[in-house]
PDB file of C-alpha atoms and ligand atoms in Angstrom:
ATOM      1  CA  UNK L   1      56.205 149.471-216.009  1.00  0.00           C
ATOM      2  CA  UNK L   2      55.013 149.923-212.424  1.00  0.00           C
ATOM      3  CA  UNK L   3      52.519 147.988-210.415  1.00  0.00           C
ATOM      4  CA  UNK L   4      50.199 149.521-207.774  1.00  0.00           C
ATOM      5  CA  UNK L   5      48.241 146.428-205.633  1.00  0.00           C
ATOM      6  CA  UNK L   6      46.309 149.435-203.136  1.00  0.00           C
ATOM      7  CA  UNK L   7      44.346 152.059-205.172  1.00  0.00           C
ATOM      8  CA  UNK L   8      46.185 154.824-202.291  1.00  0.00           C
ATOM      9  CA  UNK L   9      49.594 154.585-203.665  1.00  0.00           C
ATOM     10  CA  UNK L  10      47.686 154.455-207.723  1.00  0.00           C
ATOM     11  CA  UNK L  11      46.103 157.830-206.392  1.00  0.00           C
ATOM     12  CA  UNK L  12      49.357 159.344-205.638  1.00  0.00           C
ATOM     13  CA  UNK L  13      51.300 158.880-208.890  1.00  0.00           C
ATOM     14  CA  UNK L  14      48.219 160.028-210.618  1.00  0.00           C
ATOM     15  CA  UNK L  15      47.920 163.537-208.686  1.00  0.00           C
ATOM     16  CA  UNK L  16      51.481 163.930-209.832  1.00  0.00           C
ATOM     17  CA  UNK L  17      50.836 162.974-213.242  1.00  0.00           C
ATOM     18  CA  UNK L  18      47.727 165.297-213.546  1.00  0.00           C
ATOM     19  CA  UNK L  19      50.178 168.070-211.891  1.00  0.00           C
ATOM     20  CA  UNK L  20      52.624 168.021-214.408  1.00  0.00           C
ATOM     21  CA  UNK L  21      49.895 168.328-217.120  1.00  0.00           C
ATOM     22  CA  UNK L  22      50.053 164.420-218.670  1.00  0.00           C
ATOM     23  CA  UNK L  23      47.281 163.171-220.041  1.00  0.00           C
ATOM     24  CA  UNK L  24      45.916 159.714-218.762  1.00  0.00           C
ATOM     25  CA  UNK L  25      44.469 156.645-220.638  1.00  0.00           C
ATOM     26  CA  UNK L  26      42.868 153.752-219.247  1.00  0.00           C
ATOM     27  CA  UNK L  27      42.521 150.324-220.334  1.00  0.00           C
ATOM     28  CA  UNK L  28      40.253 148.225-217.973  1.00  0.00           C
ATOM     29  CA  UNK L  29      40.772 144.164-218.407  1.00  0.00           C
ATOM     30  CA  UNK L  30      40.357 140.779-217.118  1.00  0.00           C
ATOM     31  CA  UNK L  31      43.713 139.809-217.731  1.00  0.00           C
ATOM     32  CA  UNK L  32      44.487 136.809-219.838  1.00  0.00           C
ATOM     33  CA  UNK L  33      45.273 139.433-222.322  1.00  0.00           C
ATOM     34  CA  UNK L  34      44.831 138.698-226.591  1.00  0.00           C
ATOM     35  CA  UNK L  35      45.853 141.092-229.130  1.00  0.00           C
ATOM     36  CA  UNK L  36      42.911 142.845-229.093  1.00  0.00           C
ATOM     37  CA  UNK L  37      43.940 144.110-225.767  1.00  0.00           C
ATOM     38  CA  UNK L  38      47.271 145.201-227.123  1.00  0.00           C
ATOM     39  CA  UNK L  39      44.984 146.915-229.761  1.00  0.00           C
ATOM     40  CA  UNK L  40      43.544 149.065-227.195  1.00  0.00           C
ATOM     41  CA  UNK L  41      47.226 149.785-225.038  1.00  0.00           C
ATOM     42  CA  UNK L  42      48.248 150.790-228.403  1.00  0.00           C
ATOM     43  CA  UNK L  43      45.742 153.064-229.292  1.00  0.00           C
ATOM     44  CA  UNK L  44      45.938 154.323-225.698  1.00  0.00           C
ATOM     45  CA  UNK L  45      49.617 155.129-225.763  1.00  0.00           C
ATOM     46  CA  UNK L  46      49.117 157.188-229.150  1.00  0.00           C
ATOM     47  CA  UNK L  47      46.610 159.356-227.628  1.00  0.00           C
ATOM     48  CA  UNK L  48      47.725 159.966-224.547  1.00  0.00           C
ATOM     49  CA  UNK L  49      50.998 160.298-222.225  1.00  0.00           C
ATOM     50  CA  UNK L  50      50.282 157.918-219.601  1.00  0.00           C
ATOM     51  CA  UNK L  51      48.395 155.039-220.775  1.00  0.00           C
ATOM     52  CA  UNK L  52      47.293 152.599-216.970  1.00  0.00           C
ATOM     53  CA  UNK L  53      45.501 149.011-217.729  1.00  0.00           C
ATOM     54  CA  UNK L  54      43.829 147.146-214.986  1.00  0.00           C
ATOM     55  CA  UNK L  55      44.045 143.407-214.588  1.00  0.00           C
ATOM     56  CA  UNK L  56      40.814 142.762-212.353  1.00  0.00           C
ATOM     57  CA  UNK L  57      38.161 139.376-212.512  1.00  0.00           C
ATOM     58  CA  UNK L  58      35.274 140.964-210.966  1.00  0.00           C
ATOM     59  CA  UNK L  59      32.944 138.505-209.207  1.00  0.00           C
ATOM     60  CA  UNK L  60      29.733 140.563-209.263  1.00  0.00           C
ATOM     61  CA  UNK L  61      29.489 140.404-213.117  1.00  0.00           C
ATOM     62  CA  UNK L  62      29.686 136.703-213.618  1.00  0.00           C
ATOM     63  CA  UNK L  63      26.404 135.256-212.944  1.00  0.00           C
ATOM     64  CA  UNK L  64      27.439 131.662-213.497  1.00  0.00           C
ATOM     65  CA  UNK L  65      29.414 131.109-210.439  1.00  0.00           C
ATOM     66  CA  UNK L  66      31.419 128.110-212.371  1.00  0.00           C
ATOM     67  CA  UNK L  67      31.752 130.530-215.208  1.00  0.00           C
ATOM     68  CA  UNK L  68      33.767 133.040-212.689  1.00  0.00           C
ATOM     69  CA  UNK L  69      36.058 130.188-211.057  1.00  0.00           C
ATOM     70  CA  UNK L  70      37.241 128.484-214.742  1.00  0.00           C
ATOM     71  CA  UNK L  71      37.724 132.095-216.262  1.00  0.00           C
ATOM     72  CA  UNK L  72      40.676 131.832-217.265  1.00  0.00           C
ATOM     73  CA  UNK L  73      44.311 133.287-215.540  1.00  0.00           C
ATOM     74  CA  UNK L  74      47.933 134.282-216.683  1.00  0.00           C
ATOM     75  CA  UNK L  75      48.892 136.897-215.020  1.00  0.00           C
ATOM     76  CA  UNK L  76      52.725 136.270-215.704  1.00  0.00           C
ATOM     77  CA  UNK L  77      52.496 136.369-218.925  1.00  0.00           C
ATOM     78  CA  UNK L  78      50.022 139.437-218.994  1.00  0.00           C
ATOM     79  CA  UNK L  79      52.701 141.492-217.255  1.00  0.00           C
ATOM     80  CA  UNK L  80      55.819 140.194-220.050  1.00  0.00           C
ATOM     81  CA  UNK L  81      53.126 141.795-222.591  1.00  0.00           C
ATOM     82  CA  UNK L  82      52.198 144.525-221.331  1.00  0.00           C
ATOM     83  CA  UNK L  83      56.360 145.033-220.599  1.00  0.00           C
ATOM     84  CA  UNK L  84      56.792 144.410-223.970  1.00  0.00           C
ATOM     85  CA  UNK L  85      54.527 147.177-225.542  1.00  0.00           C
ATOM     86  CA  UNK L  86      55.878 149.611-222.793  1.00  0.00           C
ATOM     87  CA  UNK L  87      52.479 149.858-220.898  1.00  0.00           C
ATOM     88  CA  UNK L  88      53.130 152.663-218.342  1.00  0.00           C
ATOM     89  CA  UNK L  89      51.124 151.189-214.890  1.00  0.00           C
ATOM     90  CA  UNK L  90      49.523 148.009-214.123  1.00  0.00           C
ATOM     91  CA  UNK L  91      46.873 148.426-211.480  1.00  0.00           C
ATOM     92  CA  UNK L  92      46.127 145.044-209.904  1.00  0.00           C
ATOM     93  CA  UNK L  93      43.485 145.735-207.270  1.00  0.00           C
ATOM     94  CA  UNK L  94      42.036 142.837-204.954  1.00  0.00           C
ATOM     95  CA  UNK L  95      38.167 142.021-204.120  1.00  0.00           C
ATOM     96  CA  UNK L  96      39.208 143.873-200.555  1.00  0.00           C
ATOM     97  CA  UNK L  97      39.933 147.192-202.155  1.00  0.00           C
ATOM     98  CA  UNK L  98      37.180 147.005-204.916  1.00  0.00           C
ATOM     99  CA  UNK L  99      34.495 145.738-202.495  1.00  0.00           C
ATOM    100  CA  UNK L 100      35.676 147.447-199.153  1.00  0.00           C
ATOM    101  CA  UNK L 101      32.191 149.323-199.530  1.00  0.00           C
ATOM    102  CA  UNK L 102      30.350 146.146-200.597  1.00  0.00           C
ATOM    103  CA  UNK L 103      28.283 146.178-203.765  1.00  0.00           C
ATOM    104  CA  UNK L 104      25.626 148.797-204.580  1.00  0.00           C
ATOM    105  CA  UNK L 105      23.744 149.547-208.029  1.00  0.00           C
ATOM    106  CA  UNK L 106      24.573 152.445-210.005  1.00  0.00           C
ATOM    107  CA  UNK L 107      22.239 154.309-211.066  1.00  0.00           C
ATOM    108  CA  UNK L 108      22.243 154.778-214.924  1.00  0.00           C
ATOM    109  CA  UNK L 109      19.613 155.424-217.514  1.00  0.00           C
ATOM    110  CA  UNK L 110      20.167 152.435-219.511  1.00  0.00           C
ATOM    111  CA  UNK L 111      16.633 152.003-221.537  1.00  0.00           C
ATOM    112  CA  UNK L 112      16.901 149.196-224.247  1.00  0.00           C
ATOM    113  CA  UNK L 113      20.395 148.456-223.339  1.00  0.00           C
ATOM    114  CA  UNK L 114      18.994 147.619-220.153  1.00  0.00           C
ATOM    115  CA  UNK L 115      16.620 144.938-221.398  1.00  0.00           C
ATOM    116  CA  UNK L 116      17.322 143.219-224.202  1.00  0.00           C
ATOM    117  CA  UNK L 117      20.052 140.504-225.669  1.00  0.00           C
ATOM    118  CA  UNK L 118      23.187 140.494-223.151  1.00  0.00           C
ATOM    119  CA  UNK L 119      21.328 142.184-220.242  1.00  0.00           C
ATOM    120  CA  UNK L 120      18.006 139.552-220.634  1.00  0.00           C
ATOM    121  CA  UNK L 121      20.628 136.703-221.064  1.00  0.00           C
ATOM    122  CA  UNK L 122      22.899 137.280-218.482  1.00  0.00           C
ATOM    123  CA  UNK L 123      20.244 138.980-215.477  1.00  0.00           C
ATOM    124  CA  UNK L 124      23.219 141.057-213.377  1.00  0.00           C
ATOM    125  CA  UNK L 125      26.118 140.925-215.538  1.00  0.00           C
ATOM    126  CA  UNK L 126      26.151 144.719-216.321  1.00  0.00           C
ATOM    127  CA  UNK L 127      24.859 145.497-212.452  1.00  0.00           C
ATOM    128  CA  UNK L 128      28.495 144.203-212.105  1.00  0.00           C
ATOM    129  CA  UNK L 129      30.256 145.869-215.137  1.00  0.00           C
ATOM    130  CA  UNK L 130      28.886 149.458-214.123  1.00  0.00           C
ATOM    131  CA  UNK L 131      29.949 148.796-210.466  1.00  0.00           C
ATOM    132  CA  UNK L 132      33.437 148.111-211.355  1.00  0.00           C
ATOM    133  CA  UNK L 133      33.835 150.262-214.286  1.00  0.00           C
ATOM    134  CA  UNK L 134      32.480 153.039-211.821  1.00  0.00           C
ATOM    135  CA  UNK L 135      34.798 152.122-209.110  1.00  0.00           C
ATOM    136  CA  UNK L 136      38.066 152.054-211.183  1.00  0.00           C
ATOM    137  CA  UNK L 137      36.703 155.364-213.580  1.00  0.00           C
ATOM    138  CA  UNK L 138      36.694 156.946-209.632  1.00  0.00           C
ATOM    139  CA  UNK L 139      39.879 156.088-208.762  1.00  0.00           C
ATOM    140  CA  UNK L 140      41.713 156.838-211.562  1.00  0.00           C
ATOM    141  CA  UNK L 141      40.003 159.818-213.428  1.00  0.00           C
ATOM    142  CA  UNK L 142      41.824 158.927-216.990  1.00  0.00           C
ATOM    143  CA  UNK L 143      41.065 161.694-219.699  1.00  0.00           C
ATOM    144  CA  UNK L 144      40.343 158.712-222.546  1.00  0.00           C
ATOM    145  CA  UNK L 145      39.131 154.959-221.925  1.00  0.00           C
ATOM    146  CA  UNK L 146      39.096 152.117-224.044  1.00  0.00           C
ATOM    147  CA  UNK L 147      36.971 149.502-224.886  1.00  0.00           C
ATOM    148  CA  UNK L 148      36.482 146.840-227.358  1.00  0.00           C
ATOM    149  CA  UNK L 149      33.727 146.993-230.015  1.00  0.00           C
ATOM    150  CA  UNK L 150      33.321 143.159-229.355  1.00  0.00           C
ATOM    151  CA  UNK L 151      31.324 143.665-226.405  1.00  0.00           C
ATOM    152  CA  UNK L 152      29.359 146.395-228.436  1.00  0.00           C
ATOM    153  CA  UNK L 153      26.403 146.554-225.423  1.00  0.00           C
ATOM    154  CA  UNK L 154      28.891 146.958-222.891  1.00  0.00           C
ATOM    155  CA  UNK L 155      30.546 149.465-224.233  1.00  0.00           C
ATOM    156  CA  UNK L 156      27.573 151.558-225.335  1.00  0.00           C
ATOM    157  CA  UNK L 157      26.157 151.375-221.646  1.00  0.00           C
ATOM    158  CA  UNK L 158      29.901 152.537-220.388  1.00  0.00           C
ATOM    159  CA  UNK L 159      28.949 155.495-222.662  1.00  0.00           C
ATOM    160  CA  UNK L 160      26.029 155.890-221.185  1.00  0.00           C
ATOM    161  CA  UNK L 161      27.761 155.580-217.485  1.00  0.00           C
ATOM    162  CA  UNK L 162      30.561 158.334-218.665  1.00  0.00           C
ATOM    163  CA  UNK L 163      27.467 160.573-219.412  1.00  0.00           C
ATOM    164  CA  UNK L 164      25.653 160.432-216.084  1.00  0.00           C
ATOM    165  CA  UNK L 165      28.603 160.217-213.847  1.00  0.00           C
ATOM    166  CA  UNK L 166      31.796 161.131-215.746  1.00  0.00           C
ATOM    167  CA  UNK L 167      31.501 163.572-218.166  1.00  0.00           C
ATOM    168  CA  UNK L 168      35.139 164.729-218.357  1.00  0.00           C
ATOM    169  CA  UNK L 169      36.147 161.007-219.808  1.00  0.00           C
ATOM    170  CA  UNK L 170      36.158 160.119-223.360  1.00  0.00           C
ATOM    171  CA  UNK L 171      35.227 156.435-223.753  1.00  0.00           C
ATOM    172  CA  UNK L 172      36.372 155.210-227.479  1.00  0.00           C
ATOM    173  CA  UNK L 173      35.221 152.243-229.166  1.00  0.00           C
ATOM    174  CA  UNK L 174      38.030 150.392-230.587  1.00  0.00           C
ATOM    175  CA  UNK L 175      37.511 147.833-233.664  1.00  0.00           C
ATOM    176  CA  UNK L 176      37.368 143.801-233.151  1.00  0.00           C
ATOM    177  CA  UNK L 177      40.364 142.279-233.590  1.00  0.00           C
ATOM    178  CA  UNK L 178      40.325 138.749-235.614  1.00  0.00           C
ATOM    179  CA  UNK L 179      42.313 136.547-236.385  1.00  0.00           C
ATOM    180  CA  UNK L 180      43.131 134.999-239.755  1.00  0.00           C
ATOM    181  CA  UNK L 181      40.410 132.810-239.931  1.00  0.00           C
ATOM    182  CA  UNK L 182      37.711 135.644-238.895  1.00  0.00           C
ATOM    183  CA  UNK L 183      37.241 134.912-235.216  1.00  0.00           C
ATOM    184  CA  UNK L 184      37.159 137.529-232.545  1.00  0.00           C
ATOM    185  CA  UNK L 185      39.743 137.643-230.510  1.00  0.00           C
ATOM    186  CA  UNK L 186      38.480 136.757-226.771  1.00  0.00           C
ATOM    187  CA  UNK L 187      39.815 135.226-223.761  1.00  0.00           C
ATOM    188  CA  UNK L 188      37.203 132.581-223.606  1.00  0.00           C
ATOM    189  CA  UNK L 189      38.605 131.312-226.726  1.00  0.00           C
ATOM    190  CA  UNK L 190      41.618 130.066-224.907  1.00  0.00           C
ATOM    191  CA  UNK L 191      39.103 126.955-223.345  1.00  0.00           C
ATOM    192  CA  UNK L 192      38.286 125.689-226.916  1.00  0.00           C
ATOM    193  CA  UNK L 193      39.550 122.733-228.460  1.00  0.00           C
ATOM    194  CA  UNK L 194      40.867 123.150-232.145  1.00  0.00           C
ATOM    195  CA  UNK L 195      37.828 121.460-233.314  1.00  0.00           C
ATOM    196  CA  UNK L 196      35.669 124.066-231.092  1.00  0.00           C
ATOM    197  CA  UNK L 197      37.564 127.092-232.515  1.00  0.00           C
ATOM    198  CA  UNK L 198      36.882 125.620-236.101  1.00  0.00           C
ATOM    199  CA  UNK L 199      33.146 125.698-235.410  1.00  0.00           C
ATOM    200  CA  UNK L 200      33.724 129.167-233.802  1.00  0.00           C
ATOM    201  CA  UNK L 201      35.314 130.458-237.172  1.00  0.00           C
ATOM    202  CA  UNK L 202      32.682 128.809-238.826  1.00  0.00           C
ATOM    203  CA  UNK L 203      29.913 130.390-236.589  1.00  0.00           C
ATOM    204  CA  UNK L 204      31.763 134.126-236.875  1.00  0.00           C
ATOM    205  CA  UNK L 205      32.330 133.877-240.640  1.00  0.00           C
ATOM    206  CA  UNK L 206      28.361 133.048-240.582  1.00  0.00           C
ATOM    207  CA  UNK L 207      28.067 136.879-240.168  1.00  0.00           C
ATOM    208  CA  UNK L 208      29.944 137.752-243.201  1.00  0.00           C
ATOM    209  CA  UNK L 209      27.545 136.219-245.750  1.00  0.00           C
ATOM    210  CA  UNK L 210      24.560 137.425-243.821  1.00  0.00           C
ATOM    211  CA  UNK L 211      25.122 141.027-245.025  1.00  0.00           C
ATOM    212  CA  UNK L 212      24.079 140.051-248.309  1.00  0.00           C
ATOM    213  CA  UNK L 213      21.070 137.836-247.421  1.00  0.00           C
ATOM    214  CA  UNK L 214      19.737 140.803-245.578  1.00  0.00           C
ATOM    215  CA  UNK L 215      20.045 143.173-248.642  1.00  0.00           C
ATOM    216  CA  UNK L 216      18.568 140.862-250.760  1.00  0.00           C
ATOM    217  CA  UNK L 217      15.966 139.166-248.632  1.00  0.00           C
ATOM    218  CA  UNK L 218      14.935 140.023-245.725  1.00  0.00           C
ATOM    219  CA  UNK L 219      15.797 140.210-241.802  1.00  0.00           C
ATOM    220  CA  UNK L 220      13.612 137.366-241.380  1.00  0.00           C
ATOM    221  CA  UNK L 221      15.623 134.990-244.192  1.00  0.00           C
ATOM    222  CA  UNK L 222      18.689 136.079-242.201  1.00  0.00           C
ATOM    223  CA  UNK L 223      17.302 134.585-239.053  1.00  0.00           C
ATOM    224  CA  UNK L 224      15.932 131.586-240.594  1.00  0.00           C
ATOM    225  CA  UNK L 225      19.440 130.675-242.233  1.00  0.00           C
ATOM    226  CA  UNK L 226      21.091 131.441-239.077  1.00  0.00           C
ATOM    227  CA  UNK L 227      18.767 128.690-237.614  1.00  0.00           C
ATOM    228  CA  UNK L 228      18.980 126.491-240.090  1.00  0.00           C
ATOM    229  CA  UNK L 229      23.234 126.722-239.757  1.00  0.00           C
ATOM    230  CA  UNK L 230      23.314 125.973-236.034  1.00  0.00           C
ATOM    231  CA  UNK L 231      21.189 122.786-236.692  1.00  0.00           C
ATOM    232  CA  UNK L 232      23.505 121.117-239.102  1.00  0.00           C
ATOM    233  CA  UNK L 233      26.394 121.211-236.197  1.00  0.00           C
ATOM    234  CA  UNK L 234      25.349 119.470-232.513  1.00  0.00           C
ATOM    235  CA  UNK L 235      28.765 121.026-230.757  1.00  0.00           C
ATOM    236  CA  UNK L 236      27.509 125.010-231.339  1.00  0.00           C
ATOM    237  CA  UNK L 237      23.979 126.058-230.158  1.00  0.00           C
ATOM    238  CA  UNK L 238      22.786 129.510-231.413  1.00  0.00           C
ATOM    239  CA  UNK L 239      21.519 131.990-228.294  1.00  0.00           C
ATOM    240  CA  UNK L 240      20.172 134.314-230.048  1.00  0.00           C
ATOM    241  CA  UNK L 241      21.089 136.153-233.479  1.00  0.00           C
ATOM    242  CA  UNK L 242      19.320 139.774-233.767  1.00  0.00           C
ATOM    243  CA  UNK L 243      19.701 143.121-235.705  1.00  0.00           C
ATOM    244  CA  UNK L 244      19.567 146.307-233.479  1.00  0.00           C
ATOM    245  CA  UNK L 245      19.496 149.721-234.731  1.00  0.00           C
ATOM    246  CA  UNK L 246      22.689 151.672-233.423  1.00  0.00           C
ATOM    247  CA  UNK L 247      20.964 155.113-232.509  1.00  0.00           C
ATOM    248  CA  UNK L 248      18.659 153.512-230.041  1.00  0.00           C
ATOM    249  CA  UNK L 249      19.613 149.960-229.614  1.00  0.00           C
ATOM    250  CA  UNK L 250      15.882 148.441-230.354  1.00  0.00           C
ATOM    251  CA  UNK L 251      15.599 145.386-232.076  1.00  0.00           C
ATOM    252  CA  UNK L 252      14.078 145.612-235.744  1.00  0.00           C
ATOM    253  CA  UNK L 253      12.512 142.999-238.420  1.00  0.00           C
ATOM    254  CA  UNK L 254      13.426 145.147-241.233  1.00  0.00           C
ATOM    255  CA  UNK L 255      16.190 147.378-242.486  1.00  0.00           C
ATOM    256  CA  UNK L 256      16.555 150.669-244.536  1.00  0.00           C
ATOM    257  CA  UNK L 257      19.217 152.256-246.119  1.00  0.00           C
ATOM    258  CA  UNK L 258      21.369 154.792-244.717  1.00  0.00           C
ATOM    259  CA  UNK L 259      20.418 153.670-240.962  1.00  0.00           C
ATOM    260  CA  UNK L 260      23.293 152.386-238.794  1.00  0.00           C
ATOM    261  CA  UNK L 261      22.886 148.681-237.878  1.00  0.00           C
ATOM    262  CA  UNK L 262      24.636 145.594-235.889  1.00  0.00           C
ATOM    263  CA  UNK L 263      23.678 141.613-236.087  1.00  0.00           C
ATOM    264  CA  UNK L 264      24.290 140.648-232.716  1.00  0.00           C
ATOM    265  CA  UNK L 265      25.372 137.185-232.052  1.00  0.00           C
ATOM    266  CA  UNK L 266      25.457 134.823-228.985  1.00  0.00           C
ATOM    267  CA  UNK L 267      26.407 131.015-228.891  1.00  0.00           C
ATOM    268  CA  UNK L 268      27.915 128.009-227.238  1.00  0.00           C
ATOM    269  CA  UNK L 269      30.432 125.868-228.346  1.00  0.00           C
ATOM    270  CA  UNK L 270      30.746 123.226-225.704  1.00  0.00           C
ATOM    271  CA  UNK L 271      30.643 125.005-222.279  1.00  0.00           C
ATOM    272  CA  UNK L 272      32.250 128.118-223.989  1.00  0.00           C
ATOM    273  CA  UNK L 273      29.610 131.217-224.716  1.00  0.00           C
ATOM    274  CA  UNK L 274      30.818 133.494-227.100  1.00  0.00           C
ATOM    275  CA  UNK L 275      29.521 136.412-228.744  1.00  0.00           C
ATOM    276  CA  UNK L 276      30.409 138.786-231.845  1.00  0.00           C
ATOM    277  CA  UNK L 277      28.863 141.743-233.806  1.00  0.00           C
ATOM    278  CA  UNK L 278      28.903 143.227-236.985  1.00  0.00           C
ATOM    279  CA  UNK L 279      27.872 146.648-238.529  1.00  0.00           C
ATOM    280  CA  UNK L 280      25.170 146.744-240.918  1.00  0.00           C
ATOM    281  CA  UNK L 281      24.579 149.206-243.435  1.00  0.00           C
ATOM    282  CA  UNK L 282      22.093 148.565-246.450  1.00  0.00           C
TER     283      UNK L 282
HETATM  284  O1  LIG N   1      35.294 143.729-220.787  1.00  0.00           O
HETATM  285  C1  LIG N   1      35.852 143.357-219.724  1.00  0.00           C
HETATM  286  O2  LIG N   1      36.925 142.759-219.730  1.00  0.00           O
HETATM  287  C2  LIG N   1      35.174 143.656-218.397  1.00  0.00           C
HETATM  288  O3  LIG N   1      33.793 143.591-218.516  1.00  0.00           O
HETATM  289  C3  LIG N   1      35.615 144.994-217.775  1.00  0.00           C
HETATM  290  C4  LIG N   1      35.203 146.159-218.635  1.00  0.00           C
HETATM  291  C5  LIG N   1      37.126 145.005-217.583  1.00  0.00           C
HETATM  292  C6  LIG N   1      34.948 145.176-216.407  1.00  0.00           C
HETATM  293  O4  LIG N   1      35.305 144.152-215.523  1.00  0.00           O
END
């Protein structure tokens, strides 16, 4: 596998790759890397001849300072992974390359996915995402990039991004990956406690049986046994719990069938926010 640190000497192997006709996927990260990374480097690799991943913790779209400084690091064992699933190129940029311009906003028609759930809780966070994702799509022109379903709003507004600014890359949405007991795989889940990740199972499986109270009730019984769930346990507090219709990511009170939906989940367990989705399809 090679490393590139400067985003120069990244820019030179790629004009050779494109030269010689291989095709380029991407992989953006955070590091502390989880199977459902691998998921993505795998499905990368099978579509395309040079698959890159960046390992980058980008300030701007924390906007809990704490929440930036504990996110958790191990880059060591990130690169014996990524070795180990024959990932072609690490990029591992600094804040002086990505910021040497400082920060701007990109401009993106965003609408709803601009306004509601992650973007209302979290003011900033996708400022930041777009920025970055913007940044690295610019530097390294892949053909494909990948991105997990978990964060389903950022990866619809990374759609939107590749429309208005990149049109020649694909962006695929790759499945969660869970593990045994249901949970999405996430680096944040690293900071729980085994008691915290058994309320975190217990809060993701949640979503499972929810899928029939909406058939057979309504949206509104959904929320109200949500509710009702995070008040028998003091160590999880429910954000927010919502359905959103896929084609235009609004929130709705009722569902019909045939329409493409997602429950959208946010909560805490301790200091630990984590968040999940499901499709929805009456
Ligand atoms: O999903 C993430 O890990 C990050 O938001 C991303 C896309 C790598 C941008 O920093």
């Amino acid at each position: 596998m090679q490393k590139f640190k400067k985003s120069l000497r990244l820019q030179s192997f790629l004009i050779a790759t494109k030269k010689s006709g291989r095709s380029i996927g991407f992989v953006p990260t955070m590091g502390s890397l989880h199977e459902g990374h691998i998921s993505l480097v795998q499905k990368s690799k099978s579509e395309n001849d040079v698959t890159i991943v960046s390992i980058y913790i980008n300030p701007s779209q924390f906007n809990d300072e704490n929440d930036f400084i504990n996110y958790p690091k191990s880059l060591e064992n990130d690169i014996s992974l990524l070795k180990g699933i024959k990932c072609d190129v690490l990029f591992l940029p600094n804040t002086k390359e990505m910021y040497k311009d400082g920060f701007s906003l990109i401009d993106v028609d965003l609408g709803n996915l601009n306004l509601i759930l992650e973007s209302k809780k979290r003011p900033g966070h996708f400022n930041g995402v777009v920025f970055i994702v913007h940044k690295l799509f610019k530097i390294i022109e892949p053909n494909k990039a990948y991105f997990g379903e978990k964060d389903f709003q950022q990866l619809l507004i990374i759609k939107k991004l590749a429309q208005s600014h990149f049109k020649k890359i694909s962006v695929i949405g790759c499945p969660t990956v869970r593990d045994n007991g249901g949970l999405a795989m996430s680096s944040r889940n690293q900071k729980l406690t085994a008691k915290q990740l058994d309320f975190a199972k217990k809060a993701f499986n949640l979503l499972k049986n929810l899928k029939e109270i909406i058939k057979k009730n309504s949206v509104k019984e959904s929320k109200i046994f949500v509710n009702d769930f995070f008040y028998q346990y003091e160590e999880i507090t429910l954000d927010y719990f919502e359905i959103i219709e896929e084609s235009n990511f609004s929130l709705v009170n009722s569902v019909i069938k045939n329409k493409m939906y997602r429950m959208m989940i946010a909560f805490k367990v301790g200091d630990v926010r984590l968040i999940d989705n499901l499709k929805l399809k009456i």
